[in-house]
Amino acid sequence: MATIRDVAQRAGVSPATVSRVVNGLVGYSDETRARVEDAVNALNYETDYLARGLKTRQTSVIGLLAPMVSDALASQVMQGVEAAAQERGYAVMLGRTGPKSTFIAGYLRTLRTYRAAGVILISAVITPGTRQLLGPNIPVISVAISDKSGSPSVAIDDEKAAYDATRHLLQLGHRRIGLLTGDPASVYVSLPRERGYVRAMAEANCPPATATGSFFYESGAAGLDQLLAQDPQLTAIFAMSDEMGAAVVNELQKRGRRVPEDVSVLGFDNTSTAVHVHPALSTMAQPLEEMGRMAVAKLLRSRDLGPKIVPHQLIERGSTAPPPS
Amino acid sequence: MATIRDVAQRAGVSPATVSRVVNGLVGYSDETRARVEDAVNALNYETDYLARGLKTRQTSVIGLLAPMVSDALASQVMQGVEAAAQERGYAVMLGRTGPKSTFIAGYLRTLRTYRAAGVILISAVITPGTRQLLGPNIPVISVAISDKSGSPSVAIDDEKAAYDATRHLLQLGHRRIGLLTGDPASVYVSLPRERGYVRAMAEANCPPATATGSFFYESGAAGLDQLLAQDPQLTAIFAMSDEMGAAVVNELQKRGRRVPEDVSVLGFDNTSTAVHVHPALSTMAQPLEEMGRMAVAKLLRSRDLGPKIVPHQLIERGSTAPPPS
DNA sequence: TTGTAAGCGTTATCAT
DNA sequence: ATGATAACGCTTACAA
């Protein structure tokens, strides 16, 4: 592998000049530039990122921490992050934030010693510990979680989104609407959404009915049971994830209830899972891929701090309709 | 951030000695080691990976190239890769191999200048170009694709898996079995599977019926149409991906055919999609996460070259049954 | 416009 | 068992 010195020698200039040309700085004649470029091509020279990073104390690496690597929501955000990073010439270093926060500590340390340009947290909040581990020079941003602390973030307004979703069902004519929540440990997502639902129901003078889920498909069937036990006449179910929504659709049909003729089901997120059931799930969409893209843009624009709220949007597909009369 | 010199000074030894104890080499007394460790803790010293990499010409980074970042199959392999890498102290750099192979070229170059320890290709084959871009010192391995060139890889035997899957349907009593293929451009996956299906059908003296899909959900409905046009009496459909299998299940039910009473559906891969439909898909499973783990183990064991075939396994769920009598 | 030289933080070689 | 020293390949004052 050719080094900057090899190029310099071949072009008959100093390494400093080669560096200037390669990095597009000023201070050389056109003729010199041409000679350098020729040498670069001839030798197939490529900047050594390690050496550059060591000197400049910064690399073009973005750290990306996702809750589980295989998770429909995280995958779509990752897609956006990866695309935006690639466009800007950044590489993405992937880590997962398991239930154990020790994992994330280790990853953050690695990212710091690699002098990452910044880190993106999917569905995780920026804690003082996170900030400390990263040191003062590496910016962090969280995506898809409404952290009210004022840290940099890109997310929808979860309370409002759930409120709007519930209103949609209400406007369709439903009055007996059950809510299937996500993991209650998810304080920054599940709770605000629940508040939005409760508010909309209260405004419409409808009694709320709530069951506790986990966001995962597996929790859908039991959640439906809980809900039906509270009110067997429910005409609509609002699930806080498409996975749970899909489970409810399947389970309902298994029990001989038609969707949406007998009961409507509304999901959340608009992941690919929403279209993998029949009827396809109506859902409260988050622009996940776009959120991933925005996160890298915001992260790299060092003066763009604070939270960014992106619009949610209700997508109607086949799983919602007016209630039976 | 404390450097190795700071630690050396505080412990009253030379940087070389600190390096030795930090890296667990030999050549220091117990007493020295204790002093160094104290200093390391006191100063919160952490090795600078950039500097180390520059010197040793190797970093603990594994490159991971996936076809699309959000793709159920790739996600599960990634999960395994990430976990195994983390356990061994490696970081994972993520890239995507779009339809444009220019993407992959850029990524490979980046990986080389970061002096990656190796790279893993998901669902992509190792071409001479790949090898050349990476240089002689970085090993590559491909996962989930049966490249017959003898390059390092971890995959199932696709021909045999499809043969076994078809045999399973045959043994259930089906004779009119349609095949929904993946993208025919996928020479190393779709073709061998098709051969396996054809062989099993021929052995059983059953006429084959084939439709061309794309592996994606969206191609399932049209594929079903094609198949039914060829033989309206099909009692089983074998789809080369769970996504297409799920689409077929949904579409069949939409048309008033029961699954599995009227027609059986068999998927492929055993991704999470398989359990997101009702009835849940029976499927020919690949141990995707395990394959990801094995890929990193094999990659890092530099003398472990060549292809590794892992076992496939048929998983029966609700979408397959004997044909109607 | 161009070159010289001093690091960045580590590891490896060679002494002692 | 330990230390001095020279790289690794680059960028960046500072000179010229």
XYZ file of N, CA and C in Angstrom, chain B residues 8-235:
684
model
N 2.678 5.398 32.732
C 4.062 5.013 33.002
C 4.675 5.916 34.071
N 4.451 7.183 33.910
C 5.013 8.138 34.847
C 4.478 7.914 36.264
N 3.166 7.759 36.344
C 2.554 7.580 37.659
C 3.026 6.288 38.330
N 3.236 5.260 37.514
C 3.652 3.981 38.084
C 5.172 3.921 38.243
N 5.846 4.920 37.736
C 7.297 4.938 37.833
C 7.971 3.896 36.968
N 7.402 3.612 35.815
C 8.012 2.643 34.892
C 8.042 3.273 33.497
N 8.480 2.518 32.511
C 8.512 3.046 31.150
C 7.217 2.684 30.415
N 6.896 3.430 29.382
C 5.712 3.115 28.581
C 5.732 1.667 28.088
N 6.906 1.187 27.752
C 7.016 -0.180 27.240
C 6.481 -1.179 28.266
N 6.818 -0.955 29.505
C 6.353 -1.867 30.546
C 4.836 -1.795 30.713
N 4.320 -0.601 30.657
C 2.859 -0.471 30.750
C 2.217 -1.254 29.619
N 2.742 -1.072 28.426
C 2.215 -1.799 27.275
C 2.232 -3.300 27.546
N 3.322 -3.774 28.086
C 3.433 -5.213 28.361
C 2.348 -5.678 29.325
N 2.157 -4.959 30.419
C 1.150 -5.480 31.354
C -0.260 -5.309 30.795
N -0.508 -4.201 30.141
C -1.845 -3.995 29.591
C -2.207 -5.084 28.584
N -1.226 -5.506 27.820
C -1.495 -6.513 26.806
C -1.234 -7.935 27.287
N -0.964 -8.072 28.565
C -0.793 -9.415 29.121
C 0.416 -10.153 28.576
N 1.457 -9.421 28.213
C 2.675 -10.100 27.750
C 3.530 -10.452 28.961
N 4.674 -11.020 28.694
C 5.532 -11.386 29.811
C 6.624 -10.332 30.003
N 7.305 -10.400 31.122
C 8.454 -9.525 31.313
C 8.271 -8.443 32.340
N 7.715 -8.782 33.488
C 7.619 -7.799 34.573
C 7.311 -8.563 35.855
N 7.672 -7.959 36.951
C 7.442 -8.611 38.247
C 6.006 -8.371 38.705
N 5.592 -9.211 39.631
C 4.245 -9.046 40.174
C 4.058 -7.663 40.771
N 5.116 -7.229 41.391
C 5.025 -5.939 42.057
C 4.844 -4.811 41.034
N 5.574 -4.893 39.955
C 5.429 -3.896 38.893
C 4.021 -3.925 38.324
N 3.559 -5.120 38.107
C 2.225 -5.248 37.542
C 1.195 -4.545 38.419
N 1.315 -4.783 39.712
C 0.375 -4.158 40.644
C 0.441 -2.638 40.536
N 1.625 -2.117 40.498
C 1.758 -0.663 40.426
C 1.141 -0.118 39.139
N 1.426 -0.821 38.049
C 0.865 -0.375 36.774
C -0.657 -0.432 36.795
N -1.187 -1.528 37.313
C -2.650 -1.654 37.334
C -3.290 -0.559 38.176
N -2.644 -0.251 39.267
C -3.168 0.841 40.091
C -3.214 2.146 39.298
N -2.135 2.399 38.610
C -2.067 3.639 37.840
C -3.120 3.650 36.737
N -3.286 2.504 36.103
C -4.295 2.400 35.048
C -5.672 2.751 35.609
N -5.994 2.185 36.752
C -7.291 2.464 37.347
C -7.411 3.914 37.793
N -6.366 4.382 38.425
C -6.417 5.752 38.941
C -6.638 6.759 37.816
N -5.980 6.526 36.707
C -6.071 7.486 35.609
C -7.156 7.129 34.600
N -7.781 5.961 34.835
C -8.842 5.556 33.921
C -8.296 5.423 32.504
N -7.163 4.805 32.432
C -6.488 4.672 31.136
C -7.189 3.668 30.222
N -7.229 4.013 28.971
C -7.796 3.122 27.966
C -6.901 3.142 26.735
N -6.605 1.974 26.221
C -5.754 1.917 25.036
C -6.374 2.676 23.877
N -5.599 3.416 23.171
C -6.071 4.110 21.983
C -5.977 3.148 20.795
N -7.154 2.734 20.329
C -7.185 1.735 19.258
C -6.607 2.247 17.954
N -6.733 3.537 17.751
C -6.216 4.102 16.510
C -4.690 3.973 16.484
N -4.078 4.386 17.577
C -2.618 4.335 17.654
C -2.138 2.887 17.579
N -2.831 2.031 18.305
C -2.435 0.634 18.277
C -2.556 0.061 16.871
N -3.678 0.380 16.229
C -3.919 -0.135 14.887
C -2.871 0.358 13.904
N -2.492 1.598 14.080
C -1.492 2.161 13.185
C -0.176 1.391 13.311
N 0.145 1.104 14.526
C 1.402 0.412 14.775
C 1.342 -1.072 14.390
N 0.276 -1.735 14.791
C 0.213 -3.183 14.579
C -0.335 -3.552 13.201
N -0.857 -2.570 12.494
C -1.435 -2.796 11.174
C -2.633 -3.729 11.225
N -3.387 -3.625 12.292
C -4.579 -4.470 12.396
C -5.482 -3.909 13.493
N -6.771 -3.815 13.204
C -7.690 -3.368 14.251
C -8.705 -4.466 14.560
N -9.405 -4.297 15.660
C -10.441 -5.261 16.034
C -11.778 -4.839 15.442
N -11.766 -4.670 14.150
C -12.992 -4.271 13.471
C -13.351 -5.351 12.462
N -14.611 -5.728 12.460
C -15.083 -6.670 11.461
C -16.068 -5.942 10.560
N -15.851 -6.029 9.276
C -16.762 -5.401 8.331
C -17.926 -6.334 8.044
N -19.120 -5.780 7.991
C -20.306 -6.596 7.736
C -21.099 -5.967 6.604
N -21.220 -6.657 5.508
C -21.948 -6.131 4.360
C -23.240 -6.891 4.172
N -24.359 -6.183 4.267
C -25.654 -6.819 4.107
C -26.380 -6.222 2.913
N -27.228 -7.023 2.270
C -27.878 -6.603 1.036
C -28.773 -5.386 1.229
N -29.638 -5.450 2.232
C -30.398 -4.284 2.601
C -30.349 -4.361 4.097
N -30.223 -3.239 4.719
C -30.104 -3.332 6.159
C -31.383 -3.847 6.808
N -32.525 -3.418 6.287
C -33.750 -3.937 6.906
C -34.318 -5.065 6.063
N -34.008 -6.230 6.448
C -34.352 -7.426 5.715
C -34.318 -8.519 6.771
N -35.403 -9.248 6.880
C -35.521 -10.166 8.011
C -34.366 -11.158 8.084
N -33.985 -11.712 6.931
C -32.914 -12.693 6.941
C -31.596 -12.065 7.365
N -31.246 -10.978 6.712
C -29.988 -10.319 7.041
C -29.961 -9.875 8.499
N -31.086 -9.400 8.986
C -31.145 -8.934 10.366
C -30.777 -10.041 11.340
N -31.273 -11.239 11.064
C -30.984 -12.312 11.999
C -29.535 -12.755 11.937
N -28.979 -12.753 10.747
C -27.560 -13.080 10.633
C -26.730 -12.015 11.354
N -27.099 -10.771 11.137
C -26.402 -9.659 11.784
C -26.413 -9.795 13.290
N -27.548 -10.195 13.793
C -27.678 -10.387 15.229
C -26.593 -11.342 15.739
N -26.447 -12.457 15.035
C -25.437 -13.427 15.442
C -24.029 -12.875 15.293
N -23.785 -12.179 14.209
C -22.462 -11.609 13.979
C -22.125 -10.623 15.089
N -23.079 -9.767 15.376
C -22.849 -8.734 16.373
C -22.529 -9.366 17.727
N -23.314 -10.365 18.089
C -23.118 -10.995 19.397
C -21.744 -11.658 19.488
N -21.390 -12.419 18.466
C -20.117 -13.135 18.500
C -18.939 -12.160 18.462
N -19.094 -11.094 17.702
C -18.017 -10.104 17.614
C -17.822 -9.439 18.971
N -18.923 -9.052 19.556
C -18.871 -8.393 20.857
C -18.161 -9.269 21.891
N -18.541 -10.541 21.912
C -17.927 -11.470 22.865
C -16.409 -11.525 22.715
N -15.955 -11.401 21.494
C -14.522 -11.499 21.248
C -13.826 -10.150 21.267
N -14.555 -9.112 21.615
C -13.936 -7.797 21.680
C -13.777 -7.108 20.334
N -14.556 -7.524 19.366
C -14.482 -6.883 18.059
C -15.645 -5.929 17.861
N -15.391 -4.887 17.115
C -16.453 -3.954 16.755
C -16.913 -4.295 15.343
N -18.153 -3.984 15.024
C -18.707 -4.314 13.721
C -18.982 -3.055 12.913
N -18.429 -3.011 11.722
C -18.707 -1.891 10.836
C -19.666 -2.347 9.764
N -20.758 -1.607 9.681
C -21.866 -2.030 8.853
C -21.908 -1.325 7.508
N -22.172 -2.076 6.469
C -22.365 -1.465 5.163
C -23.443 -2.208 4.420
N -23.987 -1.596 3.384
C -24.992 -2.335 2.634
C -24.552 -2.515 1.189
N -24.867 -3.659 0.654
C -24.548 -3.963 -0.730
C -25.804 -3.761 -1.537
N -25.965 -2.589 -2.056
C -27.150 -2.320 -2.864
C -27.069 -3.072 -4.171
N -28.005 -2.784 -5.063
C -27.931 -3.392 -6.398
C -26.646 -2.905 -7.088
N -26.271 -1.691 -6.795
C -25.023 -1.138 -7.344
C -23.826 -1.752 -6.618
N -22.969 -2.347 -7.379
C -21.795 -2.926 -6.730
C -20.749 -1.855 -6.434
N -21.017 -0.628 -6.881
C -20.089 0.456 -6.547
C -20.097 0.716 -5.046
N -21.268 0.572 -4.449
C -21.354 0.743 -3.017
C -20.345 -0.143 -2.329
N -20.405 -1.406 -2.670
C -19.553 -2.346 -1.973
C -18.078 -2.037 -2.187
N -17.738 -1.553 -3.355
C -16.338 -1.197 -3.602
C -15.879 -0.121 -2.630
N -16.676 0.901 -2.479
C -16.317 1.982 -1.560
C -16.165 1.465 -0.141
N -17.081 0.631 0.247
C -17.029 0.116 1.599
C -15.797 -0.736 1.843
N -15.480 -1.530 0.873
C -14.331 -2.408 1.005
C -13.055 -1.593 1.152
N -12.987 -0.510 0.408
C -11.814 0.357 0.521
C -11.719 0.943 1.924
N -12.847 1.409 2.416
C -12.859 1.962 3.771
C -12.373 0.921 4.766
N -12.916 -0.259 4.631
C -12.549 -1.336 5.538
C -11.054 -1.611 5.475
N -10.512 -1.518 4.300
C -9.087 -1.774 4.184
C -8.269 -0.693 4.870
N -8.661 0.559 4.668
C -7.845 1.605 5.295
C -8.050 1.617 6.805
N -9.141 1.062 7.278
C -9.288 0.932 8.721
C -8.592 -0.330 9.218
N -7.998 -1.040 8.321
C -7.279 -2.261 8.660
C -8.158 -3.246 9.423
N -9.329 -3.513 8.858
C -10.263 -4.441 9.476
C -9.633 -5.821 9.614
N -10.079 -6.539 10.619
C -9.564 -7.883 10.859
C -10.160 -8.884 9.874
N -11.291 -8.505 9.249
C -11.919 -9.399 8.303
C -13.260 -8.836 7.867
N -13.841 -9.416 6.807
C -15.169 -8.941 6.426
C -16.120 -10.084 6.113
N -17.369 -9.857 6.483
C -18.424 -10.852 6.316
C -19.437 -10.332 5.306
N -19.720 -11.150 4.324
C -20.686 -10.787 3.284
C -21.961 -11.594 3.490
N -23.081 -10.915 3.664
C -24.343 -11.639 3.793
C -25.019 -11.723 2.435
N -25.373 -12.929 2.035
C -26.075 -13.144 0.766
C -25.348 -12.543 -0.425
N -24.048 -12.502 -0.362
C -23.285 -12.019 -1.502
C -22.064 -12.907 -1.636
N -21.618 -13.038 -2.852
C -20.572 -13.972 -3.160
C -19.233 -13.244 -3.235
N -18.170 -13.944 -2.946
C -16.858 -13.319 -2.987
C -16.326 -13.335 -4.410
N -16.249 -12.177 -5.019
C -15.759 -12.105 -6.391
C -14.269 -11.794 -6.376
N -13.607 -12.013 -7.505
C -12.196 -11.641 -7.576
C -12.020 -10.154 -7.275
N -12.977 -9.346 -7.712
C -12.911 -7.917 -7.434
C -12.923 -7.625 -5.938
N -13.781 -8.325 -5.237
C -13.846 -8.178 -3.787
C -12.493 -8.456 -3.158
N -11.951 -9.576 -3.520
C -10.661 -9.993 -2.987
C -9.579 -8.959 -3.280
N -9.596 -8.460 -4.467
C -8.549 -7.534 -4.870
C -8.638 -6.217 -4.113
N -9.868 -5.724 -3.946
C -10.090 -4.470 -3.237
C -9.607 -4.557 -1.793
N -9.709 -5.737 -1.245
C -9.386 -5.918 0.160
C -7.900 -6.146 0.399
N -7.195 -6.515 -0.625
C -5.780 -6.800 -0.445
C -5.594 -8.179 0.150
N -4.364 -8.612 0.258
C -4.078 -9.995 0.634
C -4.228 -10.282 2.129
N -4.306 -9.214 2.942
C -4.240 -9.456 4.380
C -5.578 -9.523 5.107
N -6.651 -9.208 4.407
C -7.947 -9.206 5.076
C -8.800 -10.374 4.600
N -9.098 -11.309 5.496
C -9.920 -12.453 5.103
C -11.383 -12.056 4.898
N -12.059 -12.769 4.020
C -13.485 -12.529 3.755
C -14.223 -13.848 3.882
N -15.477 -13.775 4.263
C -16.293 -14.978 4.307
C -17.703 -14.597 3.907
N -18.389 -15.483 3.221
C -19.765 -15.169 2.865
C -20.711 -16.058 3.663
N -21.893 -15.533 3.925
C -22.870 -16.251 4.744
C -24.196 -16.341 4.021
N -24.853 -17.472 4.182
C -26.197 -17.668 3.645
C -26.237 -17.654 2.126
N -25.188 -18.124 1.524
C -25.191 -18.254 0.070
C -24.224 -19.377 -0.302
N -24.703 -20.273 -1.150
C -23.915 -21.456 -1.477
C -23.009 -21.199 -2.662
N -21.926 -20.574 -2.397
C -20.955 -20.321 -3.445
C -20.129 -21.586 -3.626
N -20.125 -22.099 -4.822
C -19.428 -23.363 -5.038
C -17.953 -23.183 -5.371
N -17.439 -21.973 -5.255
C -16.065 -21.720 -5.671
C -15.045 -22.224 -4.658
N -15.517 -22.606 -3.483
C -14.572 -23.065 -2.480
C -14.088 -21.966 -1.557
N -14.570 -20.745 -1.753
C -14.214 -19.645 -0.853
C -14.795 -19.925 0.526
N -14.243 -19.280 1.538
C -14.793 -19.463 2.881
C -16.260 -19.038 2.913
N -17.098 -19.859 3.512
C -18.512 -19.518 3.587
C -19.205 -20.360 4.655
N -20.344 -19.896 5.067
C -21.196 -20.641 5.992
C -22.596 -20.622 5.396
N -23.087 -21.781 5.041
C -24.399 -21.826 4.403
C -25.000 -23.222 4.529
N -26.287 -23.306 4.278
C -26.903 -24.618 4.204
C -26.669 -25.163 2.803
N -27.042 -26.403 2.602
C -27.016 -26.989 1.264
C -28.374 -26.697 0.638
N -28.444 -25.668 -0.163
C -29.736 -25.209 -0.669
C -30.460 -26.249 -1.525
N -29.705 -26.968 -2.312
C -30.333 -27.978 -3.170
C -31.000 -29.034 -2.299
N -30.237 -29.523 -1.349
C -30.730 -30.576 -0.470
C -31.891 -30.090 0.406
N -31.788 -28.861 0.865
C -32.846 -28.319 1.718
C -34.161 -28.238 0.946
N -34.080 -27.772 -0.292
C -35.299 -27.662 -1.094
C -35.817 -29.058 -1.438
N -34.899 -29.954 -1.684
C -35.287 -31.345 -1.947
C -36.031 -31.914 -0.741
N -35.456 -31.731 0.434
C -36.078 -32.249 1.648
C -37.434 -31.595 1.919
N -37.501 -30.310 1.647
C -38.765 -29.603 1.862
C -39.845 -30.184 0.949
N -39.484 -30.387 -0.296
C -40.441 -30.936 -1.253
C -40.846 -32.364 -0.859
N -39.849 -33.128 -0.439
C -40.123 -34.494 0.028
C -41.124 -34.474 1.175
N -40.984 -33.532 2.050
C -41.893 -33.438 3.190
C -43.334 -33.281 2.717
N -43.522 -32.405 1.762
C -44.854 -32.180 1.205
C -45.354 -33.453 0.512
N -44.460 -34.102 -0.195
C -44.795 -35.335 -0.903
C -45.236 -36.394 0.108
N -44.495 -36.495 1.180
C -44.810 -37.507 2.179
C -46.126 -37.239 2.892
N -46.491 -35.978 2.938
C -47.787 -35.628 3.514
C -48.910 -36.109 2.587
N -48.540 -36.440 1.351
C -49.525 -36.943 0.413
C -49.794 -36.013 -0.767
N -49.141 -34.872 -0.762
C -49.354 -33.937 -1.871
C -48.675 -34.449 -3.134
N -49.301 -34.163 -4.264
C -48.695 -34.512 -5.546
C -48.676 -33.303 -6.486
N -49.590 -32.411 -6.230
C -49.623 -31.188 -7.039
C -49.058 -30.055 -6.200
N -47.747 -29.887 -6.349
C -47.037 -28.916 -5.525
C -46.437 -27.837 -6.399
N -46.792 -26.599 -6.119
C -46.239 -25.491 -6.903
C -45.038 -24.878 -6.197
N -44.110 -24.378 -6.995
C -42.920 -23.733 -6.431
C -42.926 -22.251 -6.759
N -42.707 -21.440 -5.742
C -42.584 -20.002 -5.963
C -41.128 -19.635 -5.708
N -40.427 -19.293 -6.776
C -38.973 -19.093 -6.662
C -38.618 -17.704 -6.156
N -37.329 -17.536 -5.850
C -36.811 -16.209 -5.521
C -36.368 -15.537 -6.798
N -35.763 -14.411 -6.649
C -35.234 -13.691 -7.777
C -34.274 -14.581 -8.573
N -34.547 -14.804 -9.850
C -33.690 -15.698 -10.639
C -32.276 -15.151 -10.803
N -32.108 -13.857 -10.575
C -30.756 -13.290 -10.631
C -29.917 -13.848 -9.484
N -30.584 -14.346 -8.487
C -29.895 -14.909 -7.345
C -29.435 -16.332 -7.677
N -28.441 -16.394 -8.504
C -27.972 -17.644 -9.083
C -27.551 -18.693 -8.050
N -27.014 -18.217 -6.936
C -26.474 -19.165 -5.980
C -27.476 -19.639 -4.947
N -28.668 -19.083 -4.967
C -29.657 -19.496 -3.985
C -30.893 -20.054 -4.669
N -31.470 -19.245 -5.538
C -32.715 -19.642 -6.161
C -32.539 -20.868 -7.060
N -31.479 -20.885 -7.821
C -31.271 -21.986 -8.757
C -31.081 -23.345 -8.077
N -30.166 -23.447 -7.126
C -30.024 -24.757 -6.475
C -31.314 -25.222 -5.803
N -32.045 -24.286 -5.236
C -33.293 -24.690 -4.590
C -34.279 -25.222 -5.620
N -34.294 -24.564 -6.746
C -35.202 -25.019 -7.788
C -34.807 -26.429 -8.249
N -33.515 -26.656 -8.362
C -33.054 -27.990 -8.754
C -33.493 -29.034 -7.743
N -33.410 -28.683 -6.473
C -33.809 -29.626 -5.431
C -35.279 -29.981 -5.536
N -36.088 -28.964 -5.778
C -37.533 -29.178 -5.941
C -37.811 -30.072 -7.145
N -37.175 -29.728 -8.264
C -37.410 -30.479 -9.497
C -37.001 -31.945 -9.330
N -35.890 -32.150 -8.671
C -35.415 -33.515 -8.466
C -36.419 -34.325 -7.636
N -36.889 -33.734 -6.548
C -37.835 -34.454 -5.696
C -39.126 -34.754 -6.446
N -39.592 -33.792 -7.215
C -40.836 -33.990 -7.962
C -40.658 -35.084 -9.013
N -39.523 -35.047 -9.687
C -39.248 -36.040 -10.719
C -39.207 -37.436 -10.112
N -38.535 -37.573 -9.017
C -38.444 -38.876 -8.357
C -39.812 -39.419 -7.991
N -40.744 -38.491 -7.687
C -42.083 -38.923 -7.280
C -43.042 -38.962 -8.455
N -42.477 -38.723 -9.655
C -43.319 -38.706 -10.840
C -44.439 -37.686 -10.799
N -44.120 -36.550 -10.226
C -45.117 -35.490 -10.189
C -44.673 -34.384 -11.124
N -45.618 -33.771 -11.827
C -45.256 -32.680 -12.719
C -44.945 -31.418 -11.919
N -43.855 -30.767 -12.211
C -43.529 -29.530 -11.498
C -44.355 -28.351 -12.027
N -44.536 -27.368 -11.174
C -45.203 -26.118 -11.575
C -44.440 -24.997 -10.887
N -43.951 -24.075 -11.673
C -43.060 -23.068 -11.115
C -43.486 -21.656 -11.481
N -43.378 -20.752 -10.529
C -43.620 -19.330 -10.801
C -42.437 -18.541 -10.261
N -42.188 -17.415 -10.889
C -41.017 -16.622 -10.524
C -41.370 -15.488 -9.567
N -40.741 -15.493 -8.424
C -40.950 -14.420 -7.450
C -39.677 -13.624 -7.253
N -39.600 -12.918 -6.149
C -38.460 -12.032 -5.910
C -37.894 -12.183 -4.509
N -38.425 -13.126 -3.731
C -38.130 -13.303 -2.309
C -38.977 -12.355 -1.437
N -39.433 -11.242 -2.009
C -40.185 -10.279 -1.203
C -41.678 -10.586 -1.126
N -42.281 -10.085 -0.068
C -43.714 -10.271 0.173
C -44.543 -9.874 -1.042
N -44.187 -8.741 -1.602
C -44.963 -8.160 -2.688
C -45.128 -9.094 -3.892
N -44.188 -9.991 -4.071
C -44.268 -10.850 -5.249
C -45.125 -12.088 -5.013
N -45.611 -12.242 -3.784
C -46.340 -13.467 -3.464
C -47.671 -13.611 -4.177
N -48.442 -12.533 -4.227
C -49.781 -12.611 -4.808
C -49.713 -12.961 -6.296
N -48.868 -12.246 -7.019
C -48.741 -12.511 -8.452
C -48.215 -13.922 -8.698
N -47.302 -14.357 -7.842
C -46.759 -15.695 -7.980
C -47.854 -16.738 -7.817
N -48.718 -16.503 -6.851
C -49.821 -17.436 -6.628
C -50.716 -17.496 -7.861
N -50.990 -16.331 -8.445
C -51.784 -16.280 -9.670
C -51.169 -17.152 -10.761
N -49.887 -16.928 -10.975
C -49.178 -17.701 -11.997
C -49.302 -19.191 -11.763
N -49.125 -19.562 -10.509
C -49.158 -20.974 -10.157
C -50.540 -21.575 -10.387
N -51.551 -20.852 -9.929
C -52.916 -21.341 -10.062
C -53.348 -21.392 -11.525
N -52.778 -20.499 -12.324
C -53.090 -20.512 -13.747
C -52.545 -21.800 -14.382
N -51.400 -22.240 -13.909
C -50.806 -23.469 -14.439
C -51.554 -24.701 -13.973
N -51.987 -24.675 -12.722
C -52.706 -25.822 -12.180
C -53.631 -25.373 -11.048
N -54.893 -25.190 -11.354
C -55.846 -24.689 -10.353
C -56.046 -25.668 -9.206
N -55.592 -26.877 -9.376
C -55.830 -27.886 -8.360
C -54.656 -28.106 -7.411
N -53.721 -27.235 -7.443
C -52.569 -27.329 -6.543
C -53.039 -27.529 -5.095
N -52.406 -28.461 -4.401
C -52.788 -28.642 -2.993
C -51.681 -28.157 -2.065
